[in-house]
Amino acid sequence: MDTVESVETRELRYFVAVAEERHFGRAAERLGMAQPPLSRAVQQLERRLGVRLLDRDRRGVRLTGAGETLLHEGRAALDAVTAAARRTRRAGAADARDGRGDRLVLAVKAGFSHELLHKLLDAHAAEPEAAEIEVVPSGLCEQAGMLRDGRADVALMHTPFNSLSGFDSEELLTEGQVVVVPAAHPLAARRSLRVAETAGIPDLPLARWSRHGLYPPGPGPEIHDQTQLAQLIALGRTAAVVPESARAWLWAEHTAVPLSDAPPVVTHIAWPAHSRSRALAALIRTATRL
């Protein structure tokens, strides 16, 4: 038997935790287990694969080339296992409810593409035997992870903010970008701005969104959700660069100023490349007809 076939999901989870933490003690704490059995499990995995995955010293661990490869592949494998379980449970719940397994979870960035989303949901609901759609708002750059680990079946994603790597997709909408500022701010009177002008406003630092759990450096506030962002802009504490469709959630205390040189934002409907769901295929067909 190929040694790779004997690798267990449990061992992959252990290794990924160590590789991400770069420390056996922190990984053991994260996994809720003692350190010695964790160390033995990783050593056993190395023996099975016939490669060294980690270089160990007193400060922690460093990934070898083989370890980097297994971290990348292991994450994908664990996501696939988790996704299979989640999507199977959703199908089973639908079977128990009405005998049908056609329920889809659609991930959307909170505050983006309101009009497009309404059109998509209305057009889909008008189709005969349309699948039930659960809309789940997400943070910036979260949609890809939700597709990979099964929290979502399909997503509205926006380039250049999101990466479509590993997914099938169709373009639905192209639009410009605007900077949202307090209505009382002097910049609110401008007919347009350049992107460079938004980066250095002394009294109005740009808001910072988390990308993959990390906030970019800068003086602006860390933003957790759309309501927080709207309030901080209204209070004159920050500004935000967003797609033009985000005008739908602006308050009276906000003004959106077009950015003359910003790259266009393209909204895509995206889904896992391996999907064979007929309900998903029907939703994609509806989306491309909008």
PDB file of C-alpha atoms in Angstrom:
ATOM      1  CA  MET A   1       0.000   0.000   0.000  1.00  0.00           C
ATOM      2  CA  ASP A   2       1.204   3.514  -0.787  1.00  0.00           C
ATOM      3  CA  THR A   3       2.300   5.110   2.496  1.00  0.00           C
ATOM      4  CA  VAL A   4       0.382   8.295   1.639  1.00  0.00           C
ATOM      5  CA  GLU A   5      -2.875   6.316   1.657  1.00  0.00           C
ATOM      6  CA  SER A   6      -2.316   5.446   5.321  1.00  0.00           C
ATOM      7  CA  VAL A   7      -2.114   9.049   6.545  1.00  0.00           C
ATOM      8  CA  GLU A   8      -4.990   9.742   8.916  1.00  0.00           C
ATOM      9  CA  THR A   9      -7.067  12.904   9.149  1.00  0.00           C
ATOM     10  CA  ARG A  10      -6.162  13.140  12.830  1.00  0.00           C
ATOM     11  CA  GLU A  11      -2.447  13.168  12.006  1.00  0.00           C
ATOM     12  CA  LEU A  12      -2.966  15.900   9.410  1.00  0.00           C
ATOM     13  CA  ARG A  13      -4.817  18.042  11.949  1.00  0.00           C
ATOM     14  CA  TYR A  14      -1.997  17.588  14.444  1.00  0.00           C
ATOM     15  CA  PHE A  15       0.668  18.472  11.889  1.00  0.00           C
ATOM     16  CA  VAL A  16      -1.181  21.536  10.575  1.00  0.00           C
ATOM     17  CA  ALA A  17      -1.594  22.862  14.121  1.00  0.00           C
ATOM     18  CA  VAL A  18       2.151  22.490  14.802  1.00  0.00           C
ATOM     19  CA  ALA A  19       3.075  23.971  11.427  1.00  0.00           C
ATOM     20  CA  GLU A  20       0.823  26.997  11.920  1.00  0.00           C
ATOM     21  CA  GLU A  21       1.861  27.624  15.525  1.00  0.00           C
ATOM     22  CA  ARG A  22       5.552  26.859  14.855  1.00  0.00           C
ATOM     23  CA  HIS A  23       5.675  25.467  18.389  1.00  0.00           C
ATOM     24  CA  PHE A  24       4.638  22.120  19.884  1.00  0.00           C
ATOM     25  CA  GLY A  25       3.494  23.601  23.199  1.00  0.00           C
ATOM     26  CA  ARG A  26       1.185  26.167  21.604  1.00  0.00           C
ATOM     27  CA  ALA A  27      -0.123  23.581  19.162  1.00  0.00           C
ATOM     28  CA  ALA A  28      -0.871  21.144  22.002  1.00  0.00           C
ATOM     29  CA  GLU A  29      -2.759  23.866  23.866  1.00  0.00           C
ATOM     30  CA  ARG A  30      -4.735  24.710  20.720  1.00  0.00           C
ATOM     31  CA  LEU A  31      -5.631  21.042  20.224  1.00  0.00           C
ATOM     32  CA  GLY A  32      -6.493  20.486  23.885  1.00  0.00           C
ATOM     33  CA  MET A  33      -3.954  17.694  24.393  1.00  0.00           C
ATOM     34  CA  ALA A  34      -0.628  17.022  26.068  1.00  0.00           C
ATOM     35  CA  GLN A  35       2.585  17.820  24.204  1.00  0.00           C
ATOM     36  CA  PRO A  36       4.320  14.379  24.314  1.00  0.00           C
ATOM     37  CA  PRO A  37       1.610  12.462  22.374  1.00  0.00           C
ATOM     38  CA  LEU A  38       1.448  15.313  19.859  1.00  0.00           C
ATOM     39  CA  SER A  39       5.210  15.107  19.292  1.00  0.00           C
ATOM     40  CA  ARG A  40       5.036  11.326  18.916  1.00  0.00           C
ATOM     41  CA  ALA A  41       2.194  11.583  16.397  1.00  0.00           C
ATOM     42  CA  VAL A  42       4.156  14.006  14.201  1.00  0.00           C
ATOM     43  CA  GLN A  43       7.247  11.805  14.406  1.00  0.00           C
ATOM     44  CA  GLN A  44       5.149   8.799  13.370  1.00  0.00           C
ATOM     45  CA  LEU A  45       3.805  10.797  10.419  1.00  0.00           C
ATOM     46  CA  GLU A  46       7.362  11.612   9.347  1.00  0.00           C
ATOM     47  CA  ARG A  47       8.300   7.935   9.508  1.00  0.00           C
ATOM     48  CA  ARG A  48       5.288   6.929   7.433  1.00  0.00           C
ATOM     49  CA  LEU A  49       6.029   9.476   4.739  1.00  0.00           C
ATOM     50  CA  GLY A  50       9.766   8.859   4.872  1.00  0.00           C
ATOM     51  CA  VAL A  51      10.617  12.586   5.032  1.00  0.00           C
ATOM     52  CA  ARG A  52      11.528  15.162   7.663  1.00  0.00           C
ATOM     53  CA  LEU A  53       8.716  17.688   8.006  1.00  0.00           C
ATOM     54  CA  LEU A  54      10.079  19.883  10.794  1.00  0.00           C
ATOM     55  CA  ASP A  55      13.425  21.141  12.050  1.00  0.00           C
ATOM     56  CA  ARG A  56      13.181  21.374  15.841  1.00  0.00           C
ATOM     57  CA  ASP A  57      15.111  23.524  18.321  1.00  0.00           C
ATOM     58  CA  ARG A  58      14.512  25.061  21.760  1.00  0.00           C
ATOM     59  CA  ARG A  59      12.688  28.070  20.331  1.00  0.00           C
ATOM     60  CA  GLY A  60      10.195  26.064  18.316  1.00  0.00           C
ATOM     61  CA  VAL A  61      10.048  24.443  14.906  1.00  0.00           C
ATOM     62  CA  ARG A  62      10.773  25.396  11.311  1.00  0.00           C
ATOM     63  CA  LEU A  63       9.145  23.780   8.304  1.00  0.00           C
ATOM     64  CA  THR A  64      11.293  21.926   5.821  1.00  0.00           C
ATOM     65  CA  GLY A  65      10.457  22.027   2.120  1.00  0.00           C
ATOM     66  CA  ALA A  66       8.488  18.818   2.554  1.00  0.00           C
ATOM     67  CA  GLY A  67       6.733  20.338   5.553  1.00  0.00           C
ATOM     68  CA  GLU A  68       5.692  23.404   3.545  1.00  0.00           C
ATOM     69  CA  THR A  69       4.223  21.110   0.917  1.00  0.00           C
ATOM     70  CA  LEU A  70       2.291  19.040   3.459  1.00  0.00           C
ATOM     71  CA  LEU A  71       0.993  22.193   5.181  1.00  0.00           C
ATOM     72  CA  HIS A  72      -0.451  23.459   1.892  1.00  0.00           C
ATOM     73  CA  GLU A  73      -1.824  20.085   0.818  1.00  0.00           C
ATOM     74  CA  GLY A  74      -2.942  19.152   4.325  1.00  0.00           C
ATOM     75  CA  ARG A  75      -5.014  22.309   4.735  1.00  0.00           C
ATOM     76  CA  ALA A  76      -6.738  21.599   1.436  1.00  0.00           C
ATOM     77  CA  ALA A  77      -7.369  17.961   2.405  1.00  0.00           C
ATOM     78  CA  LEU A  78      -8.815  18.900   5.805  1.00  0.00           C
ATOM     79  CA  ASP A  79     -11.021  21.554   4.220  1.00  0.00           C
ATOM     80  CA  ALA A  80     -12.284  18.965   1.728  1.00  0.00           C
ATOM     81  CA  VAL A  81     -13.139  16.499   4.505  1.00  0.00           C
ATOM     82  CA  THR A  82     -14.890  19.199   6.530  1.00  0.00           C
ATOM     83  CA  ALA A  83     -16.756  20.432   3.450  1.00  0.00           C
ATOM     84  CA  ALA A  84     -17.956  16.929   2.609  1.00  0.00           C
ATOM     85  CA  ALA A  85     -19.325  16.475   6.131  1.00  0.00           C
ATOM     86  CA  ARG A  86     -21.048  19.871   6.227  1.00  0.00           C
ATOM     87  CA  ARG A  87     -22.663  19.571   2.807  1.00  0.00           C
ATOM     88  CA  THR A  88     -23.790  16.023   3.546  1.00  0.00           C
ATOM     89  CA  ARG A  89     -25.409  17.164   6.809  1.00  0.00           C
ATOM     90  CA  ARG A  90     -27.222  19.973   4.963  1.00  0.00           C
ATOM     91  CA  ALA A  91     -28.513  17.526   2.386  1.00  0.00           C
ATOM     92  CA  GLY A  92     -29.588  15.136   5.133  1.00  0.00           C
ATOM     93  CA  ALA A  93     -31.424  17.877   7.011  1.00  0.00           C
ATOM     94  CA  ALA A  94     -33.302  18.819   3.837  1.00  0.00           C
ATOM     95  CA  ASP A  95     -34.145  15.150   3.203  1.00  0.00           C
ATOM     96  CA  ALA A  96     -35.585  14.830   6.703  1.00  0.00           C
ATOM     97  CA  ARG A  97     -37.622  18.011   6.298  1.00  0.00           C
ATOM     98  CA  ASP A  98     -39.257  17.577   2.899  1.00  0.00           C
ATOM     99  CA  GLY A  99     -37.527  14.781   1.059  1.00  0.00           C
ATOM    100  CA  ARG A 100     -35.428  17.143  -1.041  1.00  0.00           C
ATOM    101  CA  GLY A 101     -31.712  17.825  -0.726  1.00  0.00           C
ATOM    102  CA  ASP A 102     -31.620  21.011  -2.783  1.00  0.00           C
ATOM    103  CA  ARG A 103     -30.613  23.650  -0.230  1.00  0.00           C
ATOM    104  CA  LEU A 104     -27.724  26.013  -0.946  1.00  0.00           C
ATOM    105  CA  VAL A 105     -25.757  28.383   1.267  1.00  0.00           C
ATOM    106  CA  LEU A 106     -24.737  31.608  -0.488  1.00  0.00           C
ATOM    107  CA  ALA A 107     -21.898  33.638   1.078  1.00  0.00           C
ATOM    108  CA  VAL A 108     -21.905  37.377   0.399  1.00  0.00           C
ATOM    109  CA  LYS A 109     -19.737  40.248   1.584  1.00  0.00           C
ATOM    110  CA  ALA A 110     -21.864  42.333   3.924  1.00  0.00           C
ATOM    111  CA  GLY A 111     -22.791  45.620   2.245  1.00  0.00           C
ATOM    112  CA  PHE A 112     -21.744  44.672  -1.302  1.00  0.00           C
ATOM    113  CA  SER A 113     -23.995  44.267  -4.366  1.00  0.00           C
ATOM    114  CA  HIS A 114     -27.382  44.727  -2.657  1.00  0.00           C
ATOM    115  CA  GLU A 115     -29.278  45.346  -5.887  1.00  0.00           C
ATOM    116  CA  LEU A 116     -27.597  42.455  -7.689  1.00  0.00           C
ATOM    117  CA  LEU A 117     -28.299  40.100  -4.787  1.00  0.00           C
ATOM    118  CA  HIS A 118     -31.985  41.052  -4.733  1.00  0.00           C
ATOM    119  CA  LYS A 119     -32.249  40.460  -8.498  1.00  0.00           C
ATOM    120  CA  LEU A 120     -30.531  37.090  -8.211  1.00  0.00           C
ATOM    121  CA  LEU A 121     -32.700  35.841  -5.352  1.00  0.00           C
ATOM    122  CA  ASP A 122     -35.948  37.039  -6.989  1.00  0.00           C
ATOM    123  CA  ALA A 123     -35.057  35.508 -10.359  1.00  0.00           C
ATOM    124  CA  HIS A 124     -34.038  32.236  -8.724  1.00  0.00           C
ATOM    125  CA  ALA A 125     -37.213  32.029  -6.616  1.00  0.00           C
ATOM    126  CA  ALA A 126     -39.285  32.379  -9.795  1.00  0.00           C
ATOM    127  CA  GLU A 127     -37.756  29.203 -11.260  1.00  0.00           C
ATOM    128  CA  PRO A 128     -39.763  25.972 -10.921  1.00  0.00           C
ATOM    129  CA  GLU A 129     -38.542  23.742  -8.072  1.00  0.00           C
ATOM    130  CA  ALA A 130     -35.927  26.324  -7.089  1.00  0.00           C
ATOM    131  CA  ALA A 131     -33.597  25.291  -4.296  1.00  0.00           C
ATOM    132  CA  GLU A 132     -33.853  27.010  -0.939  1.00  0.00           C
ATOM    133  CA  ILE A 133     -31.146  29.682  -0.613  1.00  0.00           C
ATOM    134  CA  GLU A 134     -29.670  30.643   2.754  1.00  0.00           C
ATOM    135  CA  VAL A 135     -27.777  33.938   2.487  1.00  0.00           C
ATOM    136  CA  VAL A 136     -24.839  34.208   4.911  1.00  0.00           C
ATOM    137  CA  PRO A 137     -23.061  37.597   5.214  1.00  0.00           C
ATOM    138  CA  SER A 138     -19.289  37.328   5.575  1.00  0.00           C
ATOM    139  CA  GLY A 139     -16.286  39.527   6.170  1.00  0.00           C
ATOM    140  CA  LEU A 140     -13.767  40.701   3.591  1.00  0.00           C
ATOM    141  CA  CYS A 141     -11.933  37.747   1.985  1.00  0.00           C
ATOM    142  CA  GLU A 142     -13.891  35.162   4.030  1.00  0.00           C
ATOM    143  CA  GLN A 143     -15.912  33.797   1.116  1.00  0.00           C
ATOM    144  CA  ALA A 144     -13.078  31.667  -0.280  1.00  0.00           C
ATOM    145  CA  GLY A 145     -12.539  29.889   3.029  1.00  0.00           C
ATOM    146  CA  MET A 146     -16.278  29.322   3.393  1.00  0.00           C
ATOM    147  CA  LEU A 147     -16.412  27.646  -0.012  1.00  0.00           C
ATOM    148  CA  ARG A 148     -13.382  25.471   0.707  1.00  0.00           C
ATOM    149  CA  ASP A 149     -14.535  24.162   4.085  1.00  0.00           C
ATOM    150  CA  GLY A 150     -18.197  23.733   3.192  1.00  0.00           C
ATOM    151  CA  ARG A 151     -19.740  26.577   5.176  1.00  0.00           C
ATOM    152  CA  ALA A 152     -21.001  27.819   1.810  1.00  0.00           C
ATOM    153  CA  ASP A 153     -21.868  26.185  -1.511  1.00  0.00           C
ATOM    154  CA  VAL A 154     -21.616  29.315  -3.646  1.00  0.00           C
ATOM    155  CA  ALA A 155     -20.444  32.901  -3.110  1.00  0.00           C
ATOM    156  CA  LEU A 156     -20.533  36.384  -4.563  1.00  0.00           C
ATOM    157  CA  MET A 157     -16.874  37.423  -4.726  1.00  0.00           C
ATOM    158  CA  HIS A 158     -15.221  40.619  -5.856  1.00  0.00           C
ATOM    159  CA  THR A 159     -11.951  41.058  -7.711  1.00  0.00           C
ATOM    160  CA  PRO A 160      -9.443  42.546  -7.067  1.00  0.00           C
ATOM    161  CA  PHE A 161     -10.376  42.075  -3.362  1.00  0.00           C
ATOM    162  CA  ASN A 162     -10.952  38.290  -3.532  1.00  0.00           C
ATOM    163  CA  SER A 163      -8.894  35.531  -5.152  1.00  0.00           C
ATOM    164  CA  LEU A 164     -10.812  33.143  -7.404  1.00  0.00           C
ATOM    165  CA  SER A 165      -7.987  30.579  -7.427  1.00  0.00           C
ATOM    166  CA  GLY A 166      -9.339  27.037  -7.252  1.00  0.00           C
ATOM    167  CA  PHE A 167     -12.933  27.980  -8.065  1.00  0.00           C
ATOM    168  CA  ASP A 168     -15.151  28.084 -11.122  1.00  0.00           C
ATOM    169  CA  SER A 169     -16.805  31.458 -11.622  1.00  0.00           C
ATOM    170  CA  GLU A 170     -18.890  33.690 -13.877  1.00  0.00           C
ATOM    171  CA  GLU A 171     -18.721  37.488 -14.093  1.00  0.00           C
ATOM    172  CA  LEU A 172     -21.957  39.240 -13.136  1.00  0.00           C
ATOM    173  CA  LEU A 173     -21.230  42.958 -12.666  1.00  0.00           C
ATOM    174  CA  THR A 174     -18.463  45.502 -13.247  1.00  0.00           C
ATOM    175  CA  GLU A 175     -18.503  48.800 -11.363  1.00  0.00           C
ATOM    176  CA  GLY A 176     -16.309  51.642 -10.189  1.00  0.00           C
ATOM    177  CA  GLN A 177     -15.098  52.458  -6.687  1.00  0.00           C
ATOM    178  CA  VAL A 178     -15.944  55.324  -4.356  1.00  0.00           C
ATOM    179  CA  VAL A 179     -14.513  56.677  -1.134  1.00  0.00           C
ATOM    180  CA  VAL A 180     -17.091  57.156   1.619  1.00  0.00           C
ATOM    181  CA  VAL A 181     -16.419  60.187   3.842  1.00  0.00           C
ATOM    182  CA  PRO A 182     -18.431  62.086   6.458  1.00  0.00           C
ATOM    183  CA  ALA A 183     -20.958  64.367   4.751  1.00  0.00           C
ATOM    184  CA  ALA A 184     -19.583  67.382   6.642  1.00  0.00           C
ATOM    185  CA  HIS A 185     -15.964  66.783   5.595  1.00  0.00           C
ATOM    186  CA  PRO A 186     -14.424  69.163   3.004  1.00  0.00           C
ATOM    187  CA  LEU A 187     -13.699  66.236   0.662  1.00  0.00           C
ATOM    188  CA  ALA A 188     -17.422  65.537   0.425  1.00  0.00           C
ATOM    189  CA  ALA A 189     -17.728  68.567  -1.881  1.00  0.00           C
ATOM    190  CA  ARG A 190     -15.312  67.113  -4.454  1.00  0.00           C
ATOM    191  CA  ARG A 191     -16.737  65.677  -7.676  1.00  0.00           C
ATOM    192  CA  SER A 192     -14.022  63.009  -7.755  1.00  0.00           C
ATOM    193  CA  LEU A 193     -10.771  61.998  -6.075  1.00  0.00           C
ATOM    194  CA  ARG A 194      -7.693  60.020  -7.014  1.00  0.00           C
ATOM    195  CA  VAL A 195      -6.750  56.897  -5.054  1.00  0.00           C
ATOM    196  CA  ALA A 196      -3.516  58.489  -3.832  1.00  0.00           C
ATOM    197  CA  GLU A 197      -5.488  61.327  -2.251  1.00  0.00           C
ATOM    198  CA  THR A 198      -7.407  58.929  -0.004  1.00  0.00           C
ATOM    199  CA  ALA A 199      -4.294  57.462   1.608  1.00  0.00           C
ATOM    200  CA  GLY A 200      -2.933  60.573   3.272  1.00  0.00           C
ATOM    201  CA  ILE A 201      -5.881  62.459   4.739  1.00  0.00           C
ATOM    202  CA  PRO A 202      -4.503  63.556   8.150  1.00  0.00           C
ATOM    203  CA  ASP A 203      -7.816  63.678   9.994  1.00  0.00           C
ATOM    204  CA  LEU A 204      -9.520  60.794   8.182  1.00  0.00           C
ATOM    205  CA  PRO A 205      -7.386  57.605   8.092  1.00  0.00           C
ATOM    206  CA  LEU A 206      -8.700  54.778   5.943  1.00  0.00           C
ATOM    207  CA  ALA A 207     -10.522  51.961   7.686  1.00  0.00           C
ATOM    208  CA  ARG A 208      -8.646  48.631   7.931  1.00  0.00           C
ATOM    209  CA  TRP A 209     -10.406  45.337   7.206  1.00  0.00           C
ATOM    210  CA  SER A 210      -9.071  41.961   8.288  1.00  0.00           C
ATOM    211  CA  ARG A 211      -7.698  39.801   5.487  1.00  0.00           C
ATOM    212  CA  HIS A 212      -7.217  36.150   6.455  1.00  0.00           C
ATOM    213  CA  GLY A 213      -7.262  37.142  10.133  1.00  0.00           C
ATOM    214  CA  LEU A 214      -4.656  39.919   9.820  1.00  0.00           C
ATOM    215  CA  TYR A 215      -5.131  43.686   9.700  1.00  0.00           C
ATOM    216  CA  PRO A 216      -2.885  45.711   7.370  1.00  0.00           C
ATOM    217  CA  PRO A 217      -0.680  48.327   9.087  1.00  0.00           C
ATOM    218  CA  GLY A 218      -1.909  51.879   9.340  1.00  0.00           C
ATOM    219  CA  PRO A 219      -3.476  54.458  11.655  1.00  0.00           C
ATOM    220  CA  GLY A 220      -7.088  53.727  10.679  1.00  0.00           C
ATOM    221  CA  PRO A 221      -9.474  51.799  12.937  1.00  0.00           C
ATOM    222  CA  GLU A 222      -9.803  48.022  12.675  1.00  0.00           C
ATOM    223  CA  ILE A 223     -13.221  47.269  11.212  1.00  0.00           C
ATOM    224  CA  HIS A 224     -15.236  44.207  12.207  1.00  0.00           C
ATOM    225  CA  ASP A 225     -18.571  44.774  10.461  1.00  0.00           C
ATOM    226  CA  GLN A 226     -20.521  47.163   8.263  1.00  0.00           C
ATOM    227  CA  THR A 227     -22.462  48.818  11.098  1.00  0.00           C
ATOM    228  CA  GLN A 228     -19.254  49.711  12.924  1.00  0.00           C
ATOM    229  CA  LEU A 229     -17.797  51.155   9.719  1.00  0.00           C
ATOM    230  CA  ALA A 230     -20.893  53.242   9.020  1.00  0.00           C
ATOM    231  CA  GLN A 231     -20.900  54.675  12.530  1.00  0.00           C
ATOM    232  CA  LEU A 232     -17.201  55.542  12.535  1.00  0.00           C
ATOM    233  CA  ILE A 233     -17.504  57.324   9.187  1.00  0.00           C
ATOM    234  CA  ALA A 234     -20.522  59.284  10.441  1.00  0.00           C
ATOM    235  CA  LEU A 235     -18.514  60.311  13.529  1.00  0.00           C
ATOM    236  CA  GLY A 236     -15.679  61.601  11.358  1.00  0.00           C
ATOM    237  CA  ARG A 237     -13.188  58.943  12.526  1.00  0.00           C
ATOM    238  CA  THR A 238     -12.465  57.152   9.250  1.00  0.00           C
ATOM    239  CA  ALA A 239     -13.102  56.844   5.516  1.00  0.00           C
ATOM    240  CA  ALA A 240     -13.525  53.724   3.376  1.00  0.00           C
ATOM    241  CA  VAL A 241     -12.925  52.753  -0.246  1.00  0.00           C
ATOM    242  CA  VAL A 242     -15.745  50.506  -1.455  1.00  0.00           C
ATOM    243  CA  PRO A 243     -17.480  49.451  -4.701  1.00  0.00           C
ATOM    244  CA  GLU A 244     -20.046  51.898  -6.031  1.00  0.00           C
ATOM    245  CA  SER A 245     -22.905  49.508  -5.211  1.00  0.00           C
ATOM    246  CA  ALA A 246     -22.158  50.043  -1.514  1.00  0.00           C
ATOM    247  CA  ARG A 247     -24.066  53.347  -1.816  1.00  0.00           C
ATOM    248  CA  ALA A 248     -27.109  51.235  -0.925  1.00  0.00           C
ATOM    249  CA  TRP A 249     -26.139  51.141   2.771  1.00  0.00           C
ATOM    250  CA  LEU A 250     -24.978  54.765   3.179  1.00  0.00           C
ATOM    251  CA  TRP A 251     -26.499  56.982   5.839  1.00  0.00           C
ATOM    252  CA  ALA A 252     -27.472  60.638   5.482  1.00  0.00           C
ATOM    253  CA  GLU A 253     -24.241  61.445   7.359  1.00  0.00           C
ATOM    254  CA  HIS A 254     -22.163  59.869   4.545  1.00  0.00           C
ATOM    255  CA  THR A 255     -21.067  61.056   1.111  1.00  0.00           C
ATOM    256  CA  ALA A 256     -19.621  58.812  -1.602  1.00  0.00           C
ATOM    257  CA  VAL A 257     -17.039  60.458  -3.856  1.00  0.00           C
ATOM    258  CA  PRO A 258     -16.082  58.613  -7.087  1.00  0.00           C
ATOM    259  CA  LEU A 259     -12.444  57.544  -7.497  1.00  0.00           C
ATOM    260  CA  SER A 260     -11.330  58.499 -10.980  1.00  0.00           C
ATOM    261  CA  ASP A 261      -8.336  56.163 -11.243  1.00  0.00           C
ATOM    262  CA  ALA A 262      -9.386  53.137  -9.171  1.00  0.00           C
ATOM    263  CA  PRO A 263      -9.461  49.756 -10.937  1.00  0.00           C
ATOM    264  CA  PRO A 264     -12.962  48.421 -11.602  1.00  0.00           C
ATOM    265  CA  VAL A 265     -14.518  45.966  -9.181  1.00  0.00           C
ATOM    266  CA  VAL A 266     -15.910  42.838 -10.819  1.00  0.00           C
ATOM    267  CA  THR A 267     -18.537  40.776  -8.991  1.00  0.00           C
ATOM    268  CA  HIS A 268     -18.351  37.051  -9.717  1.00  0.00           C
ATOM    269  CA  ILE A 269     -20.526  34.174  -8.668  1.00  0.00           C
ATOM    270  CA  ALA A 270     -18.073  31.444  -7.634  1.00  0.00           C
ATOM    271  CA  TRP A 271     -18.326  27.816  -6.572  1.00  0.00           C
ATOM    272  CA  PRO A 272     -16.051  24.800  -5.920  1.00  0.00           C
ATOM    273  CA  ALA A 273     -14.652  23.478  -9.182  1.00  0.00           C
ATOM    274  CA  HIS A 274     -15.572  19.871  -8.333  1.00  0.00           C
ATOM    275  CA  SER A 275     -19.252  20.551  -7.601  1.00  0.00           C
ATOM    276  CA  ARG A 276     -21.809  18.333  -9.344  1.00  0.00           C
ATOM    277  CA  SER A 277     -24.879  19.848  -7.663  1.00  0.00           C
ATOM    278  CA  ARG A 278     -27.837  20.259 -10.016  1.00  0.00           C
ATOM    279  CA  ALA A 279     -29.344  22.861  -7.684  1.00  0.00           C
ATOM    280  CA  LEU A 280     -26.124  24.879  -7.866  1.00  0.00           C
ATOM    281  CA  ALA A 281     -26.012  24.562 -11.672  1.00  0.00           C
ATOM    282  CA  ALA A 282     -29.556  25.933 -11.842  1.00  0.00           C
ATOM    283  CA  LEU A 283     -28.607  28.913  -9.678  1.00  0.00           C
ATOM    284  CA  ILE A 284     -25.558  29.655 -11.871  1.00  0.00           C
ATOM    285  CA  ARG A 285     -27.724  29.576 -15.015  1.00  0.00           C
ATOM    286  CA  THR A 286     -30.105  32.057 -13.414  1.00  0.00           C
ATOM    287  CA  ALA A 287     -27.237  34.326 -12.381  1.00  0.00           C
ATOM    288  CA  THR A 288     -25.731  34.450 -15.875  1.00  0.00           C
ATOM    289  CA  ARG A 289     -29.087  35.501 -17.341  1.00  0.00           C
ATOM    290  CA  LEU A 290     -29.383  38.601 -15.122  1.00  0.00           C
TER     291      LEU A 290
END
